[in-house]
Structures are given as structure tokens and as C-alpha cells.
Amino acid sequence: TGDGAAAGSYGYANSGYSVYEEENDRLTESLRTKVSAIKSLSIEIGTEVKNQNKMLSEIENDFDSTGGLLGATMGRLRTLSRGSQTKLLCYMMLFSLFVFFVIYWIIKLR
């Protein structure tokens, strides 16, 4: 009976370990599946980040070229406004001189 009990308990011990090994294998496979899903997700995120960075770089270049064009246009407008202010100042001076001579002529006629 001692040999039979030992053999039976040996079988029981093996079946207990077998249950733990099966559960461990199941959990390992579940973990492997989750890790591979996270890996593929991180690869997709990396690809999306690269695409977004490329688009941001293109937008930045577009804004730089637009800024240069706008700066050149503003420079031209400043040049035009300076020229027109000078002309306006000359017209005001000529008008003032005209008014001054008209007033002088009116006062002299009295």
C-alpha cells in the first residue's frame, strides 16, 4: 500500500503542477498576444508621428515663404506710403503758400 500511495500522490503532484503549467502557458500566451498588439500599435503611432512631423515641416516651409512674400509686400507699401507722404507734404506746402499769397493780396487791396 505504501508504494501505491506514493505512486498515487506522485500522480497527484504531477497533475497539480500540470494545472499550474497549463495556466502559466495560457497566461504567457495571453501576455504574448497583448505585447504583440502593443508593439504593432506603437509601430503605427511611430509611423503616424513621422507623417505628422513631415506635414508640420511642410506647413512651416509654406508659412516661411508666405512670411517672406508678406514682408516684401509690406516693404513696398512702406515705400509707397513714404513717397505719397512726401507728395502730400509738398501739396500742403504749396496750398499754404497759395493761401498765404491770397490773404496777403486781399490785405494789400484793402
PDB file of C-alpha atoms in Angstrom:
ATOM      1  CA  THR A   1       0.000   0.000   0.000  1.00  0.00           C
ATOM      2  CA  GLY A   2       2.853   2.383   0.656  1.00  0.00           C
ATOM      3  CA  ASP A   3       4.103   2.023  -2.881  1.00  0.00           C
ATOM      4  CA  GLY A   4       0.633   2.528  -4.296  1.00  0.00           C
ATOM      5  CA  ALA A   5       0.051   5.601  -2.146  1.00  0.00           C
ATOM      6  CA  ALA A   6       3.364   7.050  -3.174  1.00  0.00           C
ATOM      7  CA  ALA A   7       2.568   6.427  -6.810  1.00  0.00           C
ATOM      8  CA  GLY A   8      -0.885   7.959  -6.369  1.00  0.00           C
ATOM      9  CA  SER A   9       0.461  11.033  -4.619  1.00  0.00           C
ATOM     10  CA  TYR A  10       3.152  11.337  -7.250  1.00  0.00           C
ATOM     11  CA  GLY A  11       0.439  11.397  -9.889  1.00  0.00           C
ATOM     12  CA  TYR A  12      -1.489  13.965  -7.853  1.00  0.00           C
ATOM     13  CA  ALA A  13       1.602  16.157  -7.544  1.00  0.00           C
ATOM     14  CA  ASN A  14       2.218  15.944 -11.271  1.00  0.00           C
ATOM     15  CA  SER A  15      -1.389  16.788 -12.049  1.00  0.00           C
ATOM     16  CA  GLY A  16      -1.190  19.854  -9.717  1.00  0.00           C
ATOM     17  CA  TYR A  17       1.923  21.082 -11.429  1.00  0.00           C
ATOM     18  CA  SER A  18       0.345  20.357 -14.768  1.00  0.00           C
ATOM     19  CA  VAL A  19      -2.609  22.613 -13.918  1.00  0.00           C
ATOM     20  CA  TYR A  20      -0.216  25.395 -12.903  1.00  0.00           C
ATOM     21  CA  GLU A  21       1.853  24.880 -16.041  1.00  0.00           C
ATOM     22  CA  GLU A  22      -1.239  24.988 -18.254  1.00  0.00           C
ATOM     23  CA  GLU A  23      -2.442  28.163 -16.560  1.00  0.00           C
ATOM     24  CA  ASN A  24       1.050  29.617 -16.817  1.00  0.00           C
ATOM     25  CA  ASP A  25       1.185  28.737 -20.525  1.00  0.00           C
ATOM     26  CA  ARG A  26      -2.258  30.287 -21.054  1.00  0.00           C
ATOM     27  CA  LEU A  27      -1.235  33.475 -19.241  1.00  0.00           C
ATOM     28  CA  THR A  28       2.065  33.545 -21.155  1.00  0.00           C
ATOM     29  CA  GLU A  29       0.212  33.260 -24.462  1.00  0.00           C
ATOM     30  CA  SER A  30      -2.210  35.986 -23.385  1.00  0.00           C
ATOM     31  CA  LEU A  31       0.722  38.205 -22.424  1.00  0.00           C
ATOM     32  CA  ARG A  32       2.444  37.446 -25.754  1.00  0.00           C
ATOM     33  CA  THR A  33      -0.726  38.455 -27.628  1.00  0.00           C
ATOM     34  CA  LYS A  34      -1.009  41.700 -25.655  1.00  0.00           C
ATOM     35  CA  VAL A  35       2.669  42.522 -26.166  1.00  0.00           C
ATOM     36  CA  SER A  36       2.407  41.944 -29.919  1.00  0.00           C
ATOM     37  CA  ALA A  37      -0.723  44.156 -30.035  1.00  0.00           C
ATOM     38  CA  ILE A  38       1.107  46.912 -28.130  1.00  0.00           C
ATOM     39  CA  LYS A  39       4.115  46.507 -30.434  1.00  0.00           C
ATOM     40  CA  SER A  40       2.030  46.890 -33.576  1.00  0.00           C
ATOM     41  CA  LEU A  41       0.193  49.843 -32.033  1.00  0.00           C
ATOM     42  CA  SER A  42       3.461  51.558 -31.126  1.00  0.00           C
ATOM     43  CA  ILE A  43       4.772  50.999 -34.666  1.00  0.00           C
ATOM     44  CA  GLU A  44       1.594  52.572 -36.085  1.00  0.00           C
ATOM     45  CA  ILE A  45       1.939  55.506 -33.669  1.00  0.00           C
ATOM     46  CA  GLY A  46       5.575  55.973 -34.757  1.00  0.00           C
ATOM     47  CA  THR A  47       4.558  55.973 -38.414  1.00  0.00           C
ATOM     48  CA  GLU A  48       1.791  58.498 -37.730  1.00  0.00           C
ATOM     49  CA  VAL A  49       4.186  60.737 -35.784  1.00  0.00           C
ATOM     50  CA  LYS A  50       6.651  60.684 -38.700  1.00  0.00           C
ATOM     51  CA  ASN A  51       3.864  61.624 -41.129  1.00  0.00           C
ATOM     52  CA  GLN A  52       2.642  64.425 -38.849  1.00  0.00           C
ATOM     53  CA  ASN A  53       6.189  65.785 -38.442  1.00  0.00           C
ATOM     54  CA  LYS A  54       6.618  65.764 -42.216  1.00  0.00           C
ATOM     55  CA  MET A  55       3.340  67.673 -42.671  1.00  0.00           C
ATOM     56  CA  LEU A  56       4.340  70.173 -39.963  1.00  0.00           C
ATOM     57  CA  SER A  57       7.666  70.728 -41.684  1.00  0.00           C
ATOM     58  CA  GLU A  58       5.904  71.389 -44.995  1.00  0.00           C
ATOM     59  CA  ILE A  59       3.478  73.790 -43.309  1.00  0.00           C
ATOM     60  CA  GLU A  60       6.388  75.576 -41.638  1.00  0.00           C
ATOM     61  CA  ASN A  61       8.104  75.988 -45.008  1.00  0.00           C
ATOM     62  CA  ASP A  62       4.868  77.328 -46.516  1.00  0.00           C
ATOM     63  CA  PHE A  63       4.482  79.819 -43.664  1.00  0.00           C
ATOM     64  CA  ASP A  64       8.110  80.927 -44.069  1.00  0.00           C
ATOM     65  CA  SER A  65       7.656  81.555 -47.785  1.00  0.00           C
ATOM     66  CA  THR A  66       4.364  83.347 -47.141  1.00  0.00           C
ATOM     67  CA  GLY A  67       6.036  85.441 -44.437  1.00  0.00           C
ATOM     68  CA  GLY A  68       8.782  86.413 -46.872  1.00  0.00           C
ATOM     69  CA  LEU A  69       6.243  87.367 -49.508  1.00  0.00           C
ATOM     70  CA  LEU A  70       4.234  89.369 -46.976  1.00  0.00           C
ATOM     71  CA  GLY A  71       7.402  91.094 -45.740  1.00  0.00           C
ATOM     72  CA  ALA A  72       8.313  92.108 -49.282  1.00  0.00           C
ATOM     73  CA  THR A  73       4.787  93.415 -49.877  1.00  0.00           C
ATOM     74  CA  MET A  74       4.877  95.414 -46.636  1.00  0.00           C
ATOM     75  CA  GLY A  75       8.229  96.899 -47.698  1.00  0.00           C
ATOM     76  CA  ARG A  76       6.713  98.015 -50.982  1.00  0.00           C
ATOM     77  CA  LEU A  77       3.753  99.539 -49.159  1.00  0.00           C
ATOM     78  CA  ARG A  78       6.101 101.450 -46.841  1.00  0.00           C
ATOM     79  CA  THR A  79       7.990 102.760 -49.844  1.00  0.00           C
ATOM     80  CA  LEU A  80       4.734 103.839 -51.469  1.00  0.00           C
ATOM     81  CA  SER A  81       3.478 105.472 -48.289  1.00  0.00           C
ATOM     82  CA  ARG A  82       6.730 107.386 -47.829  1.00  0.00           C
ATOM     83  CA  GLY A  83       6.530 108.668 -51.377  1.00  0.00           C
ATOM     84  CA  SER A  84       2.906 109.684 -51.064  1.00  0.00           C
ATOM     85  CA  GLN A  85       3.565 111.410 -47.726  1.00  0.00           C
ATOM     86  CA  THR A  86       6.291 113.455 -49.362  1.00  0.00           C
ATOM     87  CA  LYS A  87       3.965 114.381 -52.201  1.00  0.00           C
ATOM     88  CA  LEU A  88       1.212 115.182 -49.731  1.00  0.00           C
ATOM     89  CA  LEU A  89       3.586 117.380 -47.738  1.00  0.00           C
ATOM     90  CA  CYS A  90       4.611 119.235 -50.911  1.00  0.00           C
ATOM     91  CA  TYR A  91       0.968 119.778 -51.894  1.00  0.00           C
ATOM     92  CA  MET A  92       0.182 121.069 -48.392  1.00  0.00           C
ATOM     93  CA  MET A  93       3.115 123.485 -48.547  1.00  0.00           C
ATOM     94  CA  LEU A  94       2.084 124.732 -51.983  1.00  0.00           C
ATOM     95  CA  PHE A  95      -1.509 125.137 -50.818  1.00  0.00           C
ATOM     96  CA  SER A  96      -0.325 127.019 -47.719  1.00  0.00           C
ATOM     97  CA  LEU A  97       1.778 129.338 -49.855  1.00  0.00           C
ATOM     98  CA  PHE A  98      -1.156 129.883 -52.180  1.00  0.00           C
ATOM     99  CA  VAL A  99      -3.455 130.701 -49.252  1.00  0.00           C
ATOM    100  CA  PHE A 100      -0.793 132.965 -47.770  1.00  0.00           C
ATOM    101  CA  PHE A 101      -0.452 134.894 -51.052  1.00  0.00           C
ATOM    102  CA  VAL A 102      -4.227 135.136 -51.442  1.00  0.00           C
ATOM    103  CA  ILE A 103      -4.581 136.501 -47.897  1.00  0.00           C
ATOM    104  CA  TYR A 104      -1.631 138.844 -48.484  1.00  0.00           C
ATOM    105  CA  TRP A 105      -3.193 140.066 -51.734  1.00  0.00           C
ATOM    106  CA  ILE A 106      -6.594 140.586 -50.026  1.00  0.00           C
ATOM    107  CA  ILE A 107      -4.977 142.548 -47.173  1.00  0.00           C
ATOM    108  CA  LYS A 108      -2.932 144.659 -49.603  1.00  0.00           C
ATOM    109  CA  LEU A 109      -6.026 145.569 -51.642  1.00  0.00           C
ATOM    110  CA  ARG A 110      -7.775 146.996 -48.608  1.00  0.00           C
TER     111      ARG A 110
END
